[in-house]
Each structure stands twice: as structure tokens, then as C-alpha cells.
Short mmCIF file of C-alpha atoms in Angstrom, two decimals:
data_model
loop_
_atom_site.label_atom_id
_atom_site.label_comp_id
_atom_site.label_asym_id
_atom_site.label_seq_id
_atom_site.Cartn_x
_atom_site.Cartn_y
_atom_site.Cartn_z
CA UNK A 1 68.54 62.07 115.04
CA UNK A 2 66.84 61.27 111.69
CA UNK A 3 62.85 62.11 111.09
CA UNK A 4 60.81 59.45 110.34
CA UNK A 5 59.12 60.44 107.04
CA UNK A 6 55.37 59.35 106.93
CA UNK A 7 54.35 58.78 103.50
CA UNK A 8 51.45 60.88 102.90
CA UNK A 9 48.42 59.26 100.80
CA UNK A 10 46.50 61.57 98.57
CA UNK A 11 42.60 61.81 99.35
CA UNK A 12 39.83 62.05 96.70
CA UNK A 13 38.39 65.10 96.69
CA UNK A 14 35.09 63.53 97.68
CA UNK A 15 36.76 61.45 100.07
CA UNK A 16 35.05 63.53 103.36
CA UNK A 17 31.31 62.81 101.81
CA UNK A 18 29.97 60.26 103.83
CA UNK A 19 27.69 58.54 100.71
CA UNK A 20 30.93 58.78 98.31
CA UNK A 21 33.24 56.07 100.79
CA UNK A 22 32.66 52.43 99.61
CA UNK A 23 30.45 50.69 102.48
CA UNK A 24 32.54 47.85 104.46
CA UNK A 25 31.26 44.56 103.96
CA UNK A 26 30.13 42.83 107.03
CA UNK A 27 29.84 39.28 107.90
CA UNK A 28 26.26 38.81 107.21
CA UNK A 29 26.30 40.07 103.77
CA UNK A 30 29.10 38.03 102.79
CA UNK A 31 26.78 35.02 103.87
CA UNK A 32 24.39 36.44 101.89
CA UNK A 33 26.35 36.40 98.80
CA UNK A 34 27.70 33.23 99.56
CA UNK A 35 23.93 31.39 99.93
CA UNK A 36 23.62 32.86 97.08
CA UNK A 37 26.46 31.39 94.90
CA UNK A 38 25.67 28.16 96.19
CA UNK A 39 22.05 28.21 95.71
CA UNK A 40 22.77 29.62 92.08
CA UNK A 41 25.48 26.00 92.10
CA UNK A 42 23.07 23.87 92.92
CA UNK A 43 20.49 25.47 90.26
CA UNK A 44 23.48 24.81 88.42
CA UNK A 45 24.06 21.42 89.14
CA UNK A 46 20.56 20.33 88.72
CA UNK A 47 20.35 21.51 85.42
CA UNK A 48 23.35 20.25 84.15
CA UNK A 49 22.05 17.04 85.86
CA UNK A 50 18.83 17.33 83.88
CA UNK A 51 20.33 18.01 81.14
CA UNK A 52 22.59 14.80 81.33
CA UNK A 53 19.48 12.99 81.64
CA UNK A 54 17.82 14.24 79.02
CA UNK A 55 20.91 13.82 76.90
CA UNK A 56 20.85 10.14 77.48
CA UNK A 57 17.20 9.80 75.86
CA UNK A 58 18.24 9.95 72.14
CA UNK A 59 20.83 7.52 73.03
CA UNK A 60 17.83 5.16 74.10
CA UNK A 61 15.87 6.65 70.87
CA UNK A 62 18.66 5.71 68.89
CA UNK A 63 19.40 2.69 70.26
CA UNK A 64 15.92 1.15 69.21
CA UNK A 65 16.13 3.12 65.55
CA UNK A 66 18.01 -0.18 64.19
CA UNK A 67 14.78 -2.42 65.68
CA UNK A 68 12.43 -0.26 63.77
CA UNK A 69 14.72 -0.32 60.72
CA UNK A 70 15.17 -4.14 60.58
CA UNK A 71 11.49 -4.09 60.60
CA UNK A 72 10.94 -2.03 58.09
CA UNK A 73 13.44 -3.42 55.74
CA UNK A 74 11.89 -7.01 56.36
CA UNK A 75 8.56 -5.74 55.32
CA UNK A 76 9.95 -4.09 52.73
CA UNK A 77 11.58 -7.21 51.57
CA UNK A 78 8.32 -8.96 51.95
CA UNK A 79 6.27 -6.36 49.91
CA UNK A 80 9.31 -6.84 47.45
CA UNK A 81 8.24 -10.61 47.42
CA UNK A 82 4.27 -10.05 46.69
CA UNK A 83 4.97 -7.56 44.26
CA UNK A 84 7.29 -10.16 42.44
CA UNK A 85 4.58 -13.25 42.71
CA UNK A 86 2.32 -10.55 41.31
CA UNK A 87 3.95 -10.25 38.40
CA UNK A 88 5.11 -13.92 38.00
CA UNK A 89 1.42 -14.72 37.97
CA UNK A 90 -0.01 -11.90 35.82
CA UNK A 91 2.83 -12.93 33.14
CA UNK A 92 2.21 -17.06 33.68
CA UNK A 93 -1.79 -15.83 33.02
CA UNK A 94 -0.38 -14.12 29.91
CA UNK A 95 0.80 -17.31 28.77
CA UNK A 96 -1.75 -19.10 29.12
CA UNK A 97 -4.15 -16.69 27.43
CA UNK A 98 -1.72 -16.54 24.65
CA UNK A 99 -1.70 -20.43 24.07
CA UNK A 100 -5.64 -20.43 24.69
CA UNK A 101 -5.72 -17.96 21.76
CA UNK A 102 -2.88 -19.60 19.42
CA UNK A 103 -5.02 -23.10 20.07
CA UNK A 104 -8.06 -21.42 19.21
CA UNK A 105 -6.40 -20.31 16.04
CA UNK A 106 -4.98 -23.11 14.97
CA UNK A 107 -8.76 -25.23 15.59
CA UNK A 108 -10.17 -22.67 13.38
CA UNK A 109 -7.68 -23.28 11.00
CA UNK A 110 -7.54 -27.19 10.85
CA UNK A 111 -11.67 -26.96 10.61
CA UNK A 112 -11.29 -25.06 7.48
CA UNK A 113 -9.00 -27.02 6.35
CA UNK A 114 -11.16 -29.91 7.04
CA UNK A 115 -13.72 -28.36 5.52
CA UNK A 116 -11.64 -27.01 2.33
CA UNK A 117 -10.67 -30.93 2.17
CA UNK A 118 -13.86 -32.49 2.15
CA UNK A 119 -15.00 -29.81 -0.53
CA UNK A 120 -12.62 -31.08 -2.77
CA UNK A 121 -13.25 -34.70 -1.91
CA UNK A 122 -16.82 -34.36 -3.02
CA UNK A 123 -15.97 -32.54 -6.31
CA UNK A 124 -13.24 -34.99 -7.00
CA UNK A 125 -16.03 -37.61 -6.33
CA UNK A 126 -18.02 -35.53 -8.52
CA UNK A 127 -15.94 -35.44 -11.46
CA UNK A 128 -15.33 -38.78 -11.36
CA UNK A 129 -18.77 -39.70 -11.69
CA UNK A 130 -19.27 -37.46 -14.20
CA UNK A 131 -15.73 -38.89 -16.21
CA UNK A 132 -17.54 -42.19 -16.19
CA UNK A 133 -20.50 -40.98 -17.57
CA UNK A 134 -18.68 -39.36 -20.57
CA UNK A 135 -16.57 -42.29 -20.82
CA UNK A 136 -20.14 -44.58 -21.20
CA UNK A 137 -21.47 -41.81 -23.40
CA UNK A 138 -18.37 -41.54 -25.87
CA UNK A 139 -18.20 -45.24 -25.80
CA UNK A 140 -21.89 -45.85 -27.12
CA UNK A 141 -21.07 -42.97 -29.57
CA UNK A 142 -18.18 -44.86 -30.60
CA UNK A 143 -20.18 -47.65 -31.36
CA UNK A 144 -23.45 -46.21 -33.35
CA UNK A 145 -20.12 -44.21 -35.67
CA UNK A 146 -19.00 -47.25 -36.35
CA UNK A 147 -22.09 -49.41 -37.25
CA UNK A 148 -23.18 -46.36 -39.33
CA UNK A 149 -19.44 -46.73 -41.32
CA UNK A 150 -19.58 -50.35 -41.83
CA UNK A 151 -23.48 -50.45 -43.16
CA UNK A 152 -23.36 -49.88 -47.05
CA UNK A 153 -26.24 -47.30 -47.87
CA UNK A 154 -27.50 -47.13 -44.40
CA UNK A 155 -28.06 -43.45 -43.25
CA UNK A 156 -27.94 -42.61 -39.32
CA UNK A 157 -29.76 -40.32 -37.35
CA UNK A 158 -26.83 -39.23 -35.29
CA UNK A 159 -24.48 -38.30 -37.91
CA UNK A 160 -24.75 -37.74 -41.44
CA UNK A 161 -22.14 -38.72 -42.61
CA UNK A 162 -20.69 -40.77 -46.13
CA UNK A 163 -19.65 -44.01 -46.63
CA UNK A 164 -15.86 -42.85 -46.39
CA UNK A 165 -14.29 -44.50 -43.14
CA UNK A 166 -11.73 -41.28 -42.49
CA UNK A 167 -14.52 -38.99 -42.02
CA UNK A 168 -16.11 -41.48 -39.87
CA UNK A 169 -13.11 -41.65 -37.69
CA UNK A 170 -12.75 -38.34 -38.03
CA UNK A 171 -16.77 -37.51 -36.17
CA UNK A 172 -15.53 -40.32 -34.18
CA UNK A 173 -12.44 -38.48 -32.05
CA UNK A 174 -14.18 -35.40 -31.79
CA UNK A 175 -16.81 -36.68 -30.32
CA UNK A 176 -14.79 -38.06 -27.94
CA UNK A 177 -13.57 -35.60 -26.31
CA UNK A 178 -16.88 -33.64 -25.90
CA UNK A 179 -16.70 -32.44 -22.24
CA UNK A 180 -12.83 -32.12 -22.34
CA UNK A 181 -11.50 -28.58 -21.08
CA UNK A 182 -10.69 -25.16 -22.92
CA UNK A 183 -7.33 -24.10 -22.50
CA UNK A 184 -5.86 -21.39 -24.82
CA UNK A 185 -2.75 -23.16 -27.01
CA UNK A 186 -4.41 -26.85 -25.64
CA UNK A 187 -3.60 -29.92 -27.72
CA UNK A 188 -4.54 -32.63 -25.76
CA UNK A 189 -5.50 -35.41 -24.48
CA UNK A 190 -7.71 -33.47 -22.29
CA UNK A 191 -7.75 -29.70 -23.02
CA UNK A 192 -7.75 -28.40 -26.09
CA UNK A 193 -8.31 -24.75 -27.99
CA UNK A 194 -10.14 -24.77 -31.34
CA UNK A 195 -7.80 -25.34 -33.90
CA UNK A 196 -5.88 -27.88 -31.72
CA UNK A 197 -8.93 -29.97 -31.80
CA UNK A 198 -9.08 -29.65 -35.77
CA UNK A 199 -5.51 -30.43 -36.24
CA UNK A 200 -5.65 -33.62 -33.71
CA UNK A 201 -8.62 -34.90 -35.45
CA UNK A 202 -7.50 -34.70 -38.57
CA UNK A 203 -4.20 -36.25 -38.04
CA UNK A 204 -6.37 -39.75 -37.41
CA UNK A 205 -6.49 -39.85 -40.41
CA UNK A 206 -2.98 -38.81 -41.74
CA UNK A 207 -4.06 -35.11 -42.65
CA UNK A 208 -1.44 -32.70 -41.17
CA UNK A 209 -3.31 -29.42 -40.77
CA UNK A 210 -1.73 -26.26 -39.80
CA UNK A 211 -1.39 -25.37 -35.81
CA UNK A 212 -3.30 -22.09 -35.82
CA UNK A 213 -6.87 -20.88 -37.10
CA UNK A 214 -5.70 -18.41 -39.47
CA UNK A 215 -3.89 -21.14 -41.93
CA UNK A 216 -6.04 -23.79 -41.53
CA UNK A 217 -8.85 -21.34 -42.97
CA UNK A 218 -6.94 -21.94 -46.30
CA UNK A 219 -6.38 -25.30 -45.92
CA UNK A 220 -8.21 -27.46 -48.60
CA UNK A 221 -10.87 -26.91 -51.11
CA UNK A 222 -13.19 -23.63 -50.18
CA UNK A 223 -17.04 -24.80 -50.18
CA UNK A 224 -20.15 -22.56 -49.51
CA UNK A 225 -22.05 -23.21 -46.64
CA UNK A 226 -24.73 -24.47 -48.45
CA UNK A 227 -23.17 -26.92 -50.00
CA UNK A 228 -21.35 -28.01 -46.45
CA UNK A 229 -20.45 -31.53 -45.59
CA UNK A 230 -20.26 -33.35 -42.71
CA UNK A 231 -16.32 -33.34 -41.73
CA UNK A 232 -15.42 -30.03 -43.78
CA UNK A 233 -13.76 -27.41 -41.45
CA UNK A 234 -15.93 -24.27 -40.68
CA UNK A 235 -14.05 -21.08 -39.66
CA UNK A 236 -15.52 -17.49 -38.52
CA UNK A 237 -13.85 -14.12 -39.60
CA UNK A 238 -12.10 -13.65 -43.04
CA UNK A 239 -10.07 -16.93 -44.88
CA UNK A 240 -6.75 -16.24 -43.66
CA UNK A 241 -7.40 -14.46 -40.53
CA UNK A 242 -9.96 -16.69 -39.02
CA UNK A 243 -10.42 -16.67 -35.15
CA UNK A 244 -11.98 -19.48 -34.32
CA UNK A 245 -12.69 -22.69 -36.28
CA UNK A 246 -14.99 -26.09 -36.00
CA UNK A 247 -15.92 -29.06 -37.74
CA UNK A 248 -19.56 -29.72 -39.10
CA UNK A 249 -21.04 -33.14 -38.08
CA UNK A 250 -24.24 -32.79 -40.01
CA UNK A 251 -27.39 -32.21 -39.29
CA UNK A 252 -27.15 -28.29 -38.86
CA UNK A 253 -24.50 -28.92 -36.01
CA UNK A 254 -20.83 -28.38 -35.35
CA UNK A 255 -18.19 -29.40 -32.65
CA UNK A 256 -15.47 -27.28 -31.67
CA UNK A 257 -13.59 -26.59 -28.28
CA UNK A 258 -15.78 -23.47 -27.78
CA UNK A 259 -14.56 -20.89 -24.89
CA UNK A 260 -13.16 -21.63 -21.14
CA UNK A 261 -17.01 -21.82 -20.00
CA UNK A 262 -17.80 -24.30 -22.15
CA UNK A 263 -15.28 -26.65 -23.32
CA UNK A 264 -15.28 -28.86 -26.21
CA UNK A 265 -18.80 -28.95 -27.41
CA UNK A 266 -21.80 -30.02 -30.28
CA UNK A 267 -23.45 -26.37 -31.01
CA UNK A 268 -26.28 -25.40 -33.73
CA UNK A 269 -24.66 -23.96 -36.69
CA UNK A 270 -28.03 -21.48 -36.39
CA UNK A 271 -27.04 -20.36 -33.25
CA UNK A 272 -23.81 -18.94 -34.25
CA UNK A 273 -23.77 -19.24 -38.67
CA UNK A 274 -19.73 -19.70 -39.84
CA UNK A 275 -18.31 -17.38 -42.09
CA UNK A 276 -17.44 -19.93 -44.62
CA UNK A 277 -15.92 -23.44 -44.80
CA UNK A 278 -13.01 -25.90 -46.33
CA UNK A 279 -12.96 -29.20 -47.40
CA UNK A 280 -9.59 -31.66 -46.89
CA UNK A 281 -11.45 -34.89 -47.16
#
């Protein structure tokens, strides 16, 4: 008959100490453990259901973020608007001051104008008045010339002049255009320089003179100046190279167009003595 062969199971070494064999686990503590585990599952649980919760509030947070923002971009929008009137009105008061200021311009400038206008009204109403004058005054000369030409042996306190009719007409023009203007190379009718004055007069009576001072100087028969007569030509500065010139009208007086300042005048021969004289007449 065969032996049963019990298998034999190897003990620890430490296996016969009481403390070193693992403790059987009873009923009780296993209920233990297990109130445990559930108590630690329901901790669990109400976190995880706090935690759901308080995961839903940013999803109420965020579900009022586009209120706020629609508020904010109206207001914006509106701001936007102000800041735009703003500046519509600050550049339509722009405007205006810069027409106020262009209008204010322009007044000042039509009131000088004005003013510039009626200026030269009045001297244009001046000269007129004075152009009538002269015109009287030449006029009258005109006429005591002329009665002092036609009476045979009669002398004349205005003019001393002779009996010959050229020189007569000769006084005559010149003293006709006393008052008219200096103007450098002038010949008339209303301006003159020096020797255009001489030459005009002078061809009244069919004597062609030169243009300039300088040859008329040497025009004609030289006289001294004290034995002058009225309608010889007086010059200053050497024959030849005279600068200015004149014509004696007796008396101890010459006309000549003088300087810009004083135009064609009658002058004292005293006042400013000639250098010498010639006669064509």
C-alpha cells in the first residue's frame, strides 16, 4: 500500500514568536475599515459635489461678461461720439474766427483804401484849382505881353522888353508855362528840363536851338552880362560845357525850368548871377 506523502511547508524562523504572526482580522475591524472607506466616499463625494458647484460659477461669471462688454463698448461708442462733436465744434469755431479775422482785414483794408482815395480826390481837386489859377494868371500875362508889343515907344513894368514882336512872343511862352513840372530830358507841353524850355521857346519864333545846354551855350552872339538883354540866353559853367541854362526877361530876372522842387520858374539873376550869356535874336 502506497504512503500518502504530506507536503511539508517551511516555517519562518520567527514563526513560534507570538508578536512576529500577522494578527487575524476580525469582523469588527473590517467594519471599521469599511465605515471608514465610506465615510472617506462621502467626504469624497461632497467635495467633488462642491467642487461641481463651484465650477458652474464662472460659467454664470462668464455668461454675464458679454452684458458688461456690450455696455462698455456702447459707452465707448458714445464717448467716441462726444469726442467727435468736440472736435467738429472746436474746428467750425476755427472757422469762424478765421473769417471774423479775414473780414476784419479786409475792413481795414477797404478804409484805407477809402481813405488813400479821398486823399487823392482832394489833391486832384487841388490841382485843379490851382491849374485854373495859372491858366487865369498866364492868360492876363498873355495879354499885358501883348499890349506892351503892339504900343510903339511904350515901356512896361512887367517886362522890358523891345519893340521886336519875336522876343515878345518869345517872354510870352515862357511865361506860360511857369508852374509846369521838372522832369530831366522834359520837352513839353507840361514838363520840361532847362534847355528843353530854351529850345521850345525859341522855336516860336523859327530859331532851332540845339537840344542840350552845352551847345546852346555857343549858340549866337556872346554878350557880357552887363550888357544883357531881355530874351538873350544865360547859361552857368564854362561856354561849351554849360549845365544849366535860362532866359533873361528883364528887370534883373530870369525864367528857366529850375530843379524837380521847383519847376519852371521867374528867379533874381542876384540870387544865383549866370556865368555869361548869348544872343540869337
Amino acid at each position: 500500500m502506497r504512503e500518502s506523502l504530506i507536503p511539508v511547508v517551511p516555517m519562518s524562523h520567527t514563526a513560534h514568536i507570538r508578536n512576529h504572526r500577522k494578527p487575524r482580522r476580525n469582523a469588527s475591524t473590517l467594519a471599521m475599515r469599511a465605515g471608514v472607506a465610506g465615510g472617506v466616499l462621502s467626504t469624497l463625494a461632497v467635495a467633488g459635489a462642491s467642487g461641481s458647484a463651484n465650477a458652474a460659477e464662472p460659467v454664470t461669471q462668464t455668461l454675464e461678461l458679454p452684458t458688461l462688454t456690450a455696455d462698455l463698448a456702447t459707452q465707448l461708442a458714445q464717448s467716441a461720439d462726444a469726442t467727435q462733436q468736440a472736435a467738429a465744434n472746436y474746428e467750425l469755431q476755427a472757422e469762424r474766427d478765421a473769417a471774423a479775422a479775414k473780414a476784419a482785414k479786409q475792413a481795414k483794408a477797404d478804409l484805407a483804401d477809402a481813405k488813400k482815395k479821398a486823399e487823392a480826390k482832394k489833391k486832384a481837386e487841388a490841382a485843379r484849382k490851382a491849374a485854373a489859377t495859372q491858366a487865369a494868371s498866364r492868360s492876363s500875362t498873355r495879354t499885358v505881353l501883348s499890349s506892351s508889343a503892339g504900343s510903339s515907344g511904350s515901356s512896361s513894368s512887367t517886362v522890358s522888353a523891345p519893340a521886336s514882336g519875336s522876343v515878345a512872343t518869345v517872354i510870352a511862352f515862357l511865361k506860360a508855362q511857369v508852374g509846369d513840372a521838372y522832369v530831366m530830358g522834359g520837352t513839353g507841353p507840361n514838363a520840361w528840363d532847362c534847355s528843353g524850355l530854351v529850345q521850345a521857346a525859341f522855336r516860336q519864333v523859327g530859331v532851332d536851338l540845339p537840344r542840350v545846354s552845352q551847345d546852346q551855350s555857343t549858340s549866337g552872339t556872346p554878350v557880357s552880362l552887363s550888357n544883357v538883354q531881355v530874351g538873350d540866353i544865360l547859361y552857368w559853367g564854362s561856354a561849351g560845357s554849360a549845365y544849366h541854362v535860362g532866359v533873361y526877361i528883364g528887370n534883373g530876372q530870369y525864367l528857366d525850368a529850375a530843379n524837380p522842387s521847383k519847376g519852371v520858374v521867374i528867379q533874381n539873376l542876384s540870387g544865383y548871377p549866370a556865368t555869361g550869356a548869348v544872343r540869337v535874336l
